[in-house]
């Protein structure tokens, strides 16, 4: 019998983390791989009706559950209804239907079925092409397997006070034995713990009571959802840096997403609030044996909010193994403020532990979704003349065409241009050319100014869609300039005079030029490819043997050759990569970029990357800076990149690619300006007279005085110069 005790709310502003190592709280599903041979051969439906072209029963005597894994499935093309693989549990009649598409989404596996037998059928039309199914083994629940208090019980008091609950937003993660929950982002994707990421395969909602011995009962396939592995982003970095963000495919039986079926999702706070007497709720699928039927079903409990420090949360709320990944809910507001990850109560401390929603890696993942978490916009944006890299300083425009996609319809007249020259974004209605065709008109902008911009329009349902989709976190970028000349460009395919040194006791990770190691071989935060596609870049070590390619015990400096920054309005641009979010002392180191105008004697900071923020989580970022905003314009310009592994040591990876020094032309030449000095006068008149007549081949652009590109200099040029004489 379970006893319940009231726990009063207490206010604690700080508390040391447990003295003993906190333990992650998973409780994996017990399973065994059993050989089972199925070979249907090529089969067709030879009757006049839609029937089973093949049928067999997969049975593992006394198994508590089955999950089929197929070596190969071919479902023949059909002119009528598609051929499907139908799976039916003999124990409770639960059914799953697989098409070629859903088999791919499920990785050639089935849902989890209760009992020890599943009927397998190929359902086909008479005209369907041949089908085939091959299987060599099946996953099964061991006979007699039961539940236990598995993993770590972390009860924050004398009794376990959790009670069964039915929050439609939370689910059981199989087979890892964790908890996950939906959030109200673009695509209503899921959050769980990073240490659960390796076993996030199937999300199970509406979980029934367990059996009398504690073994799992499975919901029907209509409540099971396959995880999209391409959507998964996760970090298993210990307390305060342990999170997973991912999505699931629509259900095979209902065609609905989990959110469409469940109808609710958690609002995720941008940051946990300061500790101030709030009540915290943890809802999840922890182990239990009192009674056994409550083992790893959904249960909930509340308790006091204890600590919020950095990205670490603590709370005195009961949890057990299987609760890893549960939402940390501010019960006063209903918002999720983090993810529960580690035991603490009974582990040398008085509170359990989680990762705050303010974790920069998690926030970066939310801002940069992948796979099915990428939203499907209702509007498409096309740019028939392209997106320019230069904007005329006197004003410019971009043609934008908006159309409905993915079931959306465009509301005419709602197009907006959003641009920033370094401050807040300014919104300007785009000029309507025709229904849903616009000109985005930029005002005059000082030459050399970096401009970030994006576009938006509304659907007929008043939904605002941006392009790029994740704007303003992602934008288009251009420079206000009349012209651009490349003074220096280095894609690092050859050595152009860069220098690399180690300082402050560096033992490993010095800058070197090379081809990045693929992430399938080494993935410790290192780039898996260069940024500009040439093949090589500069990076901190590149050791494919040990994959120990990061900076250790000091700093490494990469310094450019001396460059001439006296031409036009000079701009320095480059691609950079920085990663410092792995488990060992994450988010404490930086990458510093500096510039010099005196050949490298003195240096001025251009930017610092890290120690926190999404750009400390890896990824190539393209950056540009107007040099005169930082140093004088001289022929002694240099740029350098400094990466350091400060004490205590952490995993620090960095890379640089595609460095360019650009000279921006800020003079828009008036008509008739042959020599490009911005003035129409005697020199232009003499150039026209001196080049009078046909231009030499090839034409154009054989003679600058040919102002109308007709391959001759004559009366048109003469009149143009006279008409614009300054």
XYZ file of C-alpha atoms in Angstrom:
726
model
C 0.000 0.000 0.000
C 1.300 3.451 -0.874
C 1.323 6.200 1.723
C 1.274 9.870 0.809
C 2.793 12.706 2.790
C 2.392 16.417 2.210
C 5.540 18.283 1.253
C 5.526 21.985 2.050
C 6.851 24.510 -0.427
C 10.206 25.944 0.581
C 12.267 28.767 -0.932
C 15.960 28.060 -1.414
C 18.096 30.340 -3.552
C 21.177 28.137 -3.767
C 22.141 24.580 -3.024
C 25.309 22.672 -3.833
C 24.946 19.852 -6.312
C 25.018 16.335 -4.831
C 28.341 15.252 -3.416
C 27.942 11.798 -4.953
C 27.749 11.540 -8.762
C 24.182 12.027 -9.944
C 22.831 9.129 -11.986
C 20.839 9.218 -15.199
C 17.398 7.633 -14.881
C 16.676 5.230 -17.722
C 15.003 1.834 -17.393
C 15.260 0.046 -20.759
C 12.671 -2.421 -21.973
C 13.866 -6.005 -21.466
C 14.148 -7.677 -24.866
C 15.765 -10.587 -26.653
C 16.545 -11.206 -30.318
C 15.002 -14.508 -31.449
C 15.801 -16.186 -34.801
C 12.641 -16.505 -36.896
C 12.739 -17.186 -40.627
C 10.134 -15.822 -43.036
C 10.554 -15.960 -46.821
C 7.366 -15.371 -48.760
C 9.007 -15.581 -52.174
C 7.498 -13.405 -54.881
C 3.726 -13.515 -54.439
C 0.778 -12.076 -56.363
C -2.961 -11.972 -55.840
C -4.405 -14.395 -58.384
C -8.053 -13.874 -57.347
C -10.547 -11.316 -58.594
C -10.742 -9.453 -55.260
C -8.383 -7.593 -52.929
C -7.167 -10.304 -50.532
C -4.078 -11.551 -48.719
C -1.555 -12.722 -51.297
C 0.545 -14.159 -48.463
C -0.061 -14.952 -44.799
C 1.928 -16.448 -41.931
C 2.058 -16.232 -38.136
C 5.164 -15.078 -36.284
C 5.158 -16.743 -32.861
C 7.643 -16.776 -29.977
C 6.076 -18.975 -27.269
C 5.506 -17.201 -23.932
C 6.931 -13.885 -25.130
C 5.289 -10.888 -23.449
C 5.487 -8.771 -26.616
C 6.834 -8.860 -30.196
C 8.382 -6.370 -32.597
C 9.021 -7.602 -36.133
C 12.208 -6.620 -37.966
C 12.299 -7.186 -41.709
C 15.369 -7.884 -43.805
C 13.566 -6.965 -47.017
C 10.048 -6.001 -48.025
C 8.852 -5.371 -51.575
C 5.269 -4.185 -51.919
C 4.314 -4.436 -55.591
C 3.064 -1.400 -57.479
C -0.688 -1.369 -57.913
C -2.986 0.542 -60.297
C -5.632 0.548 -57.565
C -5.200 0.616 -53.810
C -1.562 0.323 -52.715
C -0.226 -3.030 -51.568
C 0.199 -3.103 -47.782
C 1.785 -5.270 -45.129
C -0.863 -5.973 -42.472
C 0.236 -7.063 -38.987
C -2.300 -8.278 -36.425
C -1.601 -9.250 -32.808
C -3.325 -12.489 -31.848
C -3.498 -11.398 -28.187
C -5.649 -8.292 -28.555
C -6.328 -7.808 -32.275
C -4.160 -4.685 -32.538
C -3.396 -3.936 -36.216
C -0.702 -2.033 -38.073
C -0.628 -1.414 -41.825
C 2.643 -0.647 -43.585
C 3.132 0.885 -47.022
C 6.473 1.275 -48.762
C 6.664 4.817 -47.361
C 5.894 3.912 -43.755
C 8.272 0.949 -43.824
C 11.010 3.397 -44.683
C 9.941 5.673 -41.855
C 9.936 2.786 -39.388
C 13.280 1.429 -40.617
C 11.726 -1.867 -41.797
C 10.310 -2.613 -38.338
C 6.848 -2.914 -36.863
C 5.188 -1.353 -33.859
C 5.341 -3.166 -30.518
C 2.580 -5.817 -30.154
C 1.298 -7.442 -26.975
C 1.492 -11.217 -26.716
C 3.573 -13.914 -28.368
C 2.035 -14.099 -31.868
C 1.523 -11.687 -34.778
C -0.157 -12.573 -38.065
C 1.727 -11.182 -41.071
C -0.164 -10.651 -44.357
C 0.533 -9.037 -47.734
C -2.741 -7.432 -48.870
C -2.819 -6.735 -52.611
C -5.115 -5.943 -55.525
C -5.434 -8.529 -58.320
C -3.472 -6.302 -60.724
C -0.619 -5.523 -58.298
C 2.956 -6.420 -59.180
C 4.715 -9.201 -57.184
C 5.527 -8.622 -53.519
C 8.071 -10.131 -51.121
C 8.862 -10.233 -47.399
C 12.041 -11.649 -45.835
C 12.712 -11.868 -42.091
C 15.423 -13.622 -40.097
C 14.707 -12.602 -36.514
C 12.217 -10.895 -34.226
C 12.546 -8.858 -31.026
C 10.585 -10.285 -28.113
C 9.861 -9.612 -24.457
C 11.492 -12.427 -22.416
C 9.047 -14.849 -20.793
C 8.507 -13.912 -17.165
C 10.130 -10.507 -17.579
C 8.695 -8.090 -15.098
C 9.107 -4.590 -13.838
C 11.314 -3.381 -11.072
C 12.508 -0.176 -9.545
C 15.173 -0.284 -12.313
C 17.657 2.410 -12.648
C 17.808 4.800 -9.761
C 14.944 5.520 -7.420
C 15.205 9.127 -6.273
C 12.374 9.635 -3.852
C 12.669 12.984 -2.067
C 11.207 11.902 1.240
C 10.164 8.843 3.242
C 7.524 7.693 0.740
C 6.922 7.570 -3.008
C 4.141 10.092 -3.583
C 3.711 9.785 -7.364
C 0.209 9.127 -8.652
C -1.076 7.876 -12.044
C -1.843 10.698 -14.490
C -3.021 11.164 -18.061
C -1.276 14.210 -19.496
C -1.723 13.835 -23.291
C 1.510 15.734 -23.965
C 3.892 13.150 -22.460
C 4.810 9.720 -23.803
C 6.921 6.650 -23.041
C 10.092 6.296 -25.119
C 10.860 2.745 -26.261
C 12.999 0.772 -26.018
C 15.277 3.015 -23.924
C 12.740 3.376 -21.122
C 12.647 7.164 -20.840
C 10.041 9.901 -21.048
C 9.483 12.426 -23.854
C 7.016 15.255 -24.390
C 5.696 17.492 -27.157
C 6.307 21.220 -27.310
C 4.469 24.011 -29.111
C 7.170 24.782 -31.672
C 6.639 24.964 -35.456
C 6.001 21.237 -35.831
C 5.116 20.194 -32.282
C 8.247 18.128 -31.905
C 9.579 16.357 -28.823
C 12.075 16.927 -26.011
C 13.750 14.269 -23.875
C 17.111 13.717 -22.178
C 20.292 13.537 -24.233
C 21.399 10.323 -22.536
C 18.197 8.726 -23.857
C 18.978 9.669 -27.472
C 20.524 6.325 -28.441
C 17.273 4.476 -27.751
C 14.647 6.918 -28.969
C 12.897 4.704 -31.511
C 9.139 4.627 -30.841
C 7.041 7.081 -28.831
C 4.075 5.487 -27.056
C 1.036 7.481 -25.925
C -1.983 6.426 -23.841
C 0.059 3.691 -22.175
C -2.115 1.101 -20.379
C -1.467 -0.358 -16.933
C 1.368 -2.860 -16.787
C 0.869 -6.565 -16.087
C 0.690 -7.951 -12.563
C 4.420 -8.790 -12.671
C 5.248 -5.252 -13.826
C 5.984 -6.123 -17.471
C 4.941 -3.561 -20.063
C 1.584 -3.554 -21.778
C 1.717 -1.781 -25.126
C -0.801 0.688 -26.510
C -2.153 -0.139 -29.957
C -0.190 0.865 -33.081
C -2.561 3.820 -33.424
C -0.767 5.318 -30.389
C 2.803 4.531 -31.462
C 4.978 6.902 -33.517
C 8.329 6.228 -35.196
C 11.136 8.712 -34.508
C 12.680 10.477 -37.502
C 16.397 9.864 -36.908
C 17.327 12.747 -39.217
C 15.532 15.167 -36.904
C 17.400 14.150 -33.746
C 19.703 16.709 -32.124
C 21.071 15.847 -28.694
C 23.837 16.469 -26.168
C 24.679 14.130 -23.291
C 26.853 16.500 -21.298
C 25.821 15.899 -17.697
C 23.603 17.949 -15.410
C 22.677 21.241 -17.059
C 23.709 20.093 -20.538
C 21.640 16.981 -21.207
C 18.852 17.313 -23.779
C 17.380 15.816 -26.947
C 15.140 17.459 -29.550
C 13.481 15.373 -32.286
C 10.316 14.630 -34.217
C 8.161 11.660 -35.212
C 6.479 10.599 -38.433
C 2.674 10.568 -38.691
C 0.923 7.478 -37.387
C 0.564 4.515 -39.749
C -3.088 3.905 -38.808
C -4.575 7.372 -38.409
C -2.279 9.421 -40.635
C -2.188 11.986 -37.823
C 0.834 13.466 -36.144
C 1.129 12.900 -32.416
C 0.045 16.485 -31.782
C -2.972 16.179 -34.067
C -4.015 13.026 -32.210
C -3.266 14.244 -28.673
C -4.351 17.838 -29.157
C -1.952 19.484 -26.699
C 1.721 20.426 -26.333
C 3.814 22.112 -23.667
C 4.778 25.755 -23.932
C 8.532 25.855 -23.317
C 9.779 28.856 -21.354
C 12.754 30.661 -22.887
C 14.397 30.440 -19.458
C 13.477 29.042 -16.045
C 12.378 31.725 -13.574
C 14.418 32.608 -10.484
C 13.604 30.474 -7.471
C 10.720 32.102 -5.674
C 8.486 29.556 -3.983
C 7.155 27.944 -7.167
C 5.828 24.403 -7.250
C 7.500 22.023 -9.696
C 5.722 19.075 -11.315
C 7.444 16.061 -12.890
C 5.283 13.845 -15.115
C 6.813 10.730 -16.607
C 7.113 6.980 -16.964
C 9.205 5.915 -13.992
C 9.541 2.405 -12.606
C 7.328 1.230 -9.748
C 6.513 -1.928 -7.837
C 3.863 -0.623 -5.473
C 1.761 -1.805 -7.205
C 3.475 -3.542 -10.140
C 0.700 -2.411 -12.480
C 2.013 1.144 -12.099
C 5.438 0.230 -13.442
C 6.454 2.643 -16.203
C 2.988 4.004 -16.765
C 2.481 7.756 -16.580
C 2.703 9.157 -13.049
C 3.106 12.664 -11.675
C 4.263 14.413 -8.496
C 4.866 17.962 -7.307
C 7.368 19.497 -4.942
C 9.408 22.623 -4.245
C 11.685 24.425 -6.712
C 15.115 24.356 -5.068
C 17.858 25.742 -7.323
C 18.362 27.459 -10.672
C 22.032 28.086 -11.413
C 23.401 28.579 -14.932
C 21.537 25.884 -16.862
C 21.088 23.504 -13.901
C 17.769 22.936 -12.164
C 17.039 21.226 -8.847
C 13.684 20.327 -7.306
C 12.479 18.053 -4.509
C 10.070 15.965 -6.619
C 9.851 12.152 -6.601
C 11.235 10.322 -9.652
C 12.546 6.844 -10.480
C 14.295 5.057 -13.333
C 12.379 5.805 -16.528
C 11.741 9.429 -15.576
C 14.746 10.654 -17.551
C 13.486 13.086 -20.159
C 10.391 14.138 -18.206
C 9.278 17.755 -18.427
C 10.174 19.979 -15.497
C 6.922 21.914 -15.185
C 6.402 25.188 -13.360
C 3.060 24.225 -11.876
C 2.263 27.879 -11.171
C 2.231 28.759 -14.894
C 1.948 25.386 -16.640
C 5.101 26.063 -18.675
C 7.874 23.521 -19.053
C 11.107 25.122 -17.820
C 13.508 22.240 -18.452
C 14.059 18.506 -18.826
C 14.578 16.100 -15.913
C 17.780 14.096 -16.334
C 19.457 12.905 -13.128
C 18.712 11.499 -9.699
C 19.763 13.478 -6.670
C 17.470 12.662 -3.779
C 19.057 9.723 -1.971
C 22.216 10.142 -4.067
C 24.073 12.342 -1.631
C 21.803 15.342 -2.093
C 18.313 16.529 -1.318
C 17.015 17.299 -4.794
C 16.742 15.816 -8.272
C 18.354 17.458 -11.290
C 17.561 18.732 -14.755
C 18.667 20.918 -17.651
C 17.115 24.367 -17.933
C 15.282 25.493 -21.046
C 17.843 28.304 -21.339
C 20.579 25.849 -22.374
C 22.130 27.502 -25.437
C 22.587 24.218 -27.285
C 18.929 23.360 -26.850
C 17.909 26.854 -27.899
C 20.128 26.571 -30.984
C 18.521 23.240 -31.911
C 15.048 24.733 -31.494
C 16.035 27.608 -33.781
C 17.528 25.230 -36.355
C 15.172 22.225 -36.580
C 15.965 19.288 -38.823
C 14.026 16.446 -40.470
C 10.314 16.392 -39.728
C 10.775 19.212 -37.208
C 11.318 21.609 -40.094
C 8.020 23.432 -40.504
C 6.087 23.006 -43.724
C 5.331 26.607 -44.698
C 2.035 27.566 -46.276
C 3.721 30.029 -48.630
C 6.585 29.836 -51.099
C 8.819 32.777 -52.028
C 10.518 33.037 -55.434
C 13.035 35.607 -56.615
C 13.057 35.675 -60.442
C 16.057 38.047 -60.523
C 17.883 36.336 -57.667
C 19.072 37.625 -54.290
C 21.854 40.215 -54.765
C 25.052 40.259 -52.731
C 25.367 44.029 -53.314
C 22.680 46.663 -52.787
C 22.944 50.022 -54.533
C 23.725 52.580 -51.784
C 21.331 55.030 -53.444
C 18.472 52.534 -53.071
C 17.693 49.168 -54.592
C 14.868 46.659 -55.026
C 14.309 42.913 -55.225
C 11.407 41.289 -57.085
C 9.502 38.829 -54.839
C 6.799 36.383 -55.958
C 4.650 34.719 -53.284
C 2.515 31.619 -53.833
C 0.527 29.172 -51.725
C 2.075 25.759 -50.996
C 1.376 22.868 -48.617
C -2.311 23.718 -48.587
C -1.801 27.416 -47.871
C -3.148 30.354 -49.896
C -1.418 33.740 -50.164
C -3.246 36.852 -48.994
C -2.514 39.555 -51.560
C -1.049 42.835 -50.361
C 0.521 41.490 -47.173
C 4.146 41.285 -48.347
C 6.700 42.924 -46.040
C 10.437 43.628 -46.252
C 12.359 43.438 -42.968
C 15.905 44.820 -42.933
C 18.562 45.721 -40.383
C 21.797 47.682 -40.702
C 22.971 46.579 -37.269
C 20.071 47.445 -34.980
C 16.468 46.347 -34.744
C 14.748 45.164 -37.913
C 12.768 47.818 -39.785
C 9.545 46.719 -41.507
C 8.497 48.199 -44.857
C 5.463 47.097 -46.900
C 6.599 45.781 -50.264
C 5.275 47.549 -53.360
C 2.527 45.552 -55.085
C 3.308 44.890 -58.770
C 0.389 42.491 -59.286
C -1.468 40.111 -56.940
C 1.214 38.427 -54.778
C 4.053 39.889 -56.857
C 6.080 42.572 -55.085
C 9.105 44.819 -55.292
C 10.986 44.962 -51.990
C 12.420 48.492 -52.101
C 15.418 49.370 -49.926
C 16.068 53.000 -48.995
C 19.445 54.681 -49.456
C 22.006 53.011 -47.169
C 25.534 54.198 -46.426
C 28.078 52.467 -48.635
C 29.914 49.640 -46.906
C 27.022 48.922 -44.539
C 26.183 45.263 -43.924
C 22.484 44.632 -44.421
C 20.532 41.659 -43.039
C 17.068 41.200 -44.496
C 14.149 38.807 -44.885
C 10.628 38.797 -46.283
C 7.192 37.898 -44.951
C 3.626 37.544 -46.161
C 0.367 36.227 -44.763
C -1.824 33.313 -45.698
C -5.557 33.792 -46.074
C -5.762 32.360 -42.542
C -3.650 35.311 -41.300
C -0.609 33.120 -40.616
C 2.600 35.071 -41.110
C 5.231 33.105 -43.081
C 8.802 34.346 -43.324
C 11.551 33.697 -45.842
C 14.017 32.440 -44.799
C 11.632 30.309 -42.767
C 13.536 30.723 -39.489
C 13.921 34.498 -39.763
C 15.019 36.605 -37.992
C 17.430 33.940 -36.665
C 18.335 33.268 -40.281
C 18.465 36.076 -42.839
C 19.743 37.033 -46.267
C 22.814 39.269 -46.175
C 24.181 41.871 -48.575
C 26.469 44.891 -48.587
C 25.522 48.382 -49.658
C 28.017 49.103 -52.441
C 28.089 50.032 -56.102
C 30.833 47.535 -56.908
C 33.016 44.894 -55.313
C 36.593 43.908 -56.081
C 38.285 40.857 -54.583
C 41.652 42.037 -53.238
C 42.556 38.735 -51.563
C 40.837 35.341 -51.507
C 42.000 32.110 -49.915
C 40.100 28.815 -50.002
C 43.154 27.118 -48.417
C 43.795 24.792 -51.309
C 47.310 26.255 -51.476
C 49.559 27.893 -48.901
C 49.302 31.676 -49.226
C 51.422 32.748 -46.277
C 49.373 31.946 -43.188
C 51.221 31.271 -39.960
C 50.230 28.907 -37.137
C 51.692 28.889 -33.627
C 50.892 27.367 -30.247
C 51.177 29.324 -26.992
C 50.464 29.013 -23.265
C 51.652 25.411 -23.090
C 49.636 24.031 -26.012
C 50.035 20.234 -26.240
C 47.649 19.413 -29.067
C 45.254 20.962 -31.578
C 47.466 23.451 -33.411
C 45.951 25.074 -36.515
C 46.714 23.084 -39.667
C 45.524 23.126 -43.272
C 43.767 19.987 -44.497
C 40.629 18.168 -45.590
C 38.210 17.737 -42.661
C 37.584 14.203 -41.410
C 34.043 12.984 -42.124
C 31.774 12.917 -39.078
C 31.044 9.255 -39.796
C 34.680 8.648 -38.763
C 35.187 11.301 -36.080
C 32.464 13.365 -34.426
C 33.759 15.289 -31.446
C 32.507 18.679 -32.544
C 34.839 18.857 -35.557
C 33.493 19.962 -38.954
C 32.803 17.043 -41.270
C 33.465 19.132 -44.382
C 34.864 22.517 -45.337
C 32.633 25.569 -45.753
C 33.176 26.725 -49.336
C 33.255 23.329 -51.044
C 36.855 23.554 -52.228
C 37.828 20.622 -50.007
C 40.336 22.102 -47.555
C 40.250 24.589 -44.706
C 42.297 25.481 -41.639
C 41.254 23.515 -38.566
C 42.530 22.617 -35.113
C 44.369 19.353 -35.708
C 42.868 16.689 -37.974
C 43.680 13.308 -36.418
C 41.558 10.511 -37.903
C 43.480 7.836 -35.988
C 42.439 8.778 -32.477
C 39.803 11.432 -33.279
C 41.568 13.507 -30.631
C 41.686 16.586 -32.795
C 40.783 19.302 -30.327
C 42.853 22.050 -28.688
C 44.499 20.985 -25.410
C 46.214 22.836 -22.542
C 46.822 26.179 -24.261
C 46.048 28.319 -27.278
C 46.736 28.204 -31.012
C 46.882 31.261 -33.277
C 46.317 31.368 -37.045
C 47.600 34.629 -38.620
C 47.075 35.871 -42.170
C 49.744 37.266 -44.477
C 49.988 41.061 -44.707
C 47.208 42.513 -46.876
C 46.511 45.893 -48.490
C 43.354 47.394 -46.982
C 43.616 50.827 -48.637
C 41.447 50.223 -51.688
C 37.835 51.417 -51.754
C 35.829 50.586 -48.661
C 37.507 47.351 -47.494
C 35.568 44.456 -46.027
C 37.012 41.329 -44.373
C 34.875 38.179 -44.624
C 35.351 34.529 -43.648
C 33.638 31.306 -42.644
C 34.254 30.081 -39.093
C 33.429 27.030 -36.980
C 33.607 26.756 -33.175
C 32.430 23.923 -30.931
C 32.732 23.743 -27.147
C 29.564 22.020 -25.906
C 30.704 18.457 -25.210
C 30.531 16.843 -21.775
C 33.882 17.903 -20.312
C 33.492 21.415 -18.853
C 31.373 22.730 -21.739
C 30.756 26.369 -22.658
C 33.807 27.885 -20.998
C 36.224 28.565 -23.881
C 36.228 31.031 -26.767
C 37.383 31.725 -30.286
C 38.681 35.302 -30.698
C 39.167 37.057 -34.040
C 41.461 40.097 -34.104
C 42.716 42.561 -36.734
C 45.806 44.750 -36.985
C 46.683 47.823 -39.073
C 50.422 47.822 -38.255
C 51.611 44.499 -39.672
C 50.647 42.618 -36.489
C 52.333 44.710 -33.791
C 49.056 45.706 -32.155
C 45.712 43.941 -32.359
C 42.059 44.965 -32.004
C 39.235 42.504 -31.274
C 36.906 41.926 -34.215
C 34.605 39.382 -32.518
C 34.548 36.749 -29.765
C 32.654 33.489 -30.266
C 31.460 31.750 -27.101
C 31.689 30.751 -24.392
C 27.907 30.239 -24.632
C 25.336 30.740 -27.323
C 24.294 28.668 -30.343
C 27.448 29.545 -32.294
C 29.481 27.617 -29.698
C 27.722 24.410 -30.800
C 29.496 24.004 -34.122
C 28.257 24.850 -37.586
C 29.752 27.025 -40.304
C 28.912 30.735 -39.957
C 29.785 33.366 -42.576
C 30.874 36.709 -41.118
C 31.749 40.080 -42.690
C 33.084 43.284 -41.107
C 33.877 46.750 -42.438
C 37.533 47.208 -41.548
C 37.448 50.979 -40.953
C 35.000 50.390 -38.070
C 37.873 48.736 -36.149
C 41.271 49.908 -37.404
C 42.858 52.400 -39.810
C 43.029 51.564 -43.502
C 46.663 50.673 -44.245
C 48.691 48.283 -46.360
C 49.747 46.548 -43.141
C 46.425 44.821 -42.446
C 46.351 41.332 -40.907
C 43.672 39.115 -39.326
C 44.172 36.298 -36.841
C 42.084 33.567 -35.183
C 42.835 32.498 -31.597
C 41.368 29.383 -29.978
C 42.204 28.392 -26.414
C 41.557 25.458 -24.110
C 41.683 27.162 -20.713
C 41.851 25.310 -17.406
C 39.878 23.147 -16.642
C 40.241 21.354 -19.959
C 37.339 20.875 -22.358
C 36.740 19.715 -25.939
C 37.490 22.696 -28.221
C 37.198 22.401 -32.009
C 37.578 25.265 -34.494
C 37.993 25.876 -38.236
C 38.326 28.757 -40.706
C 37.645 28.824 -44.450
C 37.011 31.107 -47.408
C 38.815 34.241 -46.159
C 38.360 37.266 -48.439
C 39.429 40.908 -48.412
C 36.989 42.863 -50.578
C 37.199 46.440 -51.827
C 33.752 47.955 -52.073
C 33.154 50.708 -54.612
C 30.965 53.408 -53.147
C 30.737 55.710 -56.172
C 27.696 55.240 -58.366
C 28.883 56.606 -61.725
C 26.549 59.044 -63.509
C 25.565 58.494 -67.163
C 28.378 59.588 -69.477
C 31.151 58.904 -66.897
C 33.543 57.020 -69.203
C 36.591 56.980 -66.894
C 34.660 56.075 -63.709
C 35.800 59.047 -61.613
C 32.243 60.020 -60.712
C 32.381 63.219 -62.810
C 31.262 63.804 -66.396
C 33.669 66.280 -67.968
C 36.546 66.942 -70.353
C 38.255 63.580 -69.793
C 35.102 61.723 -70.763
C 34.623 63.983 -73.821
C 38.195 63.283 -74.987
C 37.695 59.515 -74.400
C 34.657 59.561 -76.675
C 36.497 61.473 -79.408
C 39.575 59.264 -79.087
C 37.567 56.057 -79.532
C 35.152 57.334 -82.206
C 34.000 54.644 -84.578
C 33.660 50.823 -84.368
C 35.087 49.086 -81.296
C 37.791 46.451 -81.843
C 36.916 42.799 -81.328
C 35.853 41.216 -79.079
C 32.924 43.486 -78.458
C 31.658 44.096 -75.908
C 33.577 44.994 -73.738
C 36.489 46.110 -75.885
C 36.141 49.899 -75.371
C 34.996 51.697 -72.230
C 33.652 54.642 -74.240
C 30.930 52.425 -75.770
C 28.218 53.513 -73.347
C 25.239 51.829 -75.058
C 26.960 48.490 -75.829
C 26.350 48.705 -79.578
C 30.046 48.077 -80.337
C 30.720 51.569 -81.614
C 31.378 55.035 -80.178
C 29.415 57.789 -81.876
C 26.716 60.385 -81.592
C 24.887 58.621 -78.691
C 27.983 58.797 -76.464
C 28.711 62.367 -77.554
C 25.208 63.564 -76.622
C 25.223 61.580 -73.333
C 28.431 63.266 -72.215
C 27.198 66.724 -73.178
C 23.807 66.146 -71.513
C 25.338 65.126 -68.175
C 28.299 67.542 -68.125
C 29.184 68.378 -64.515
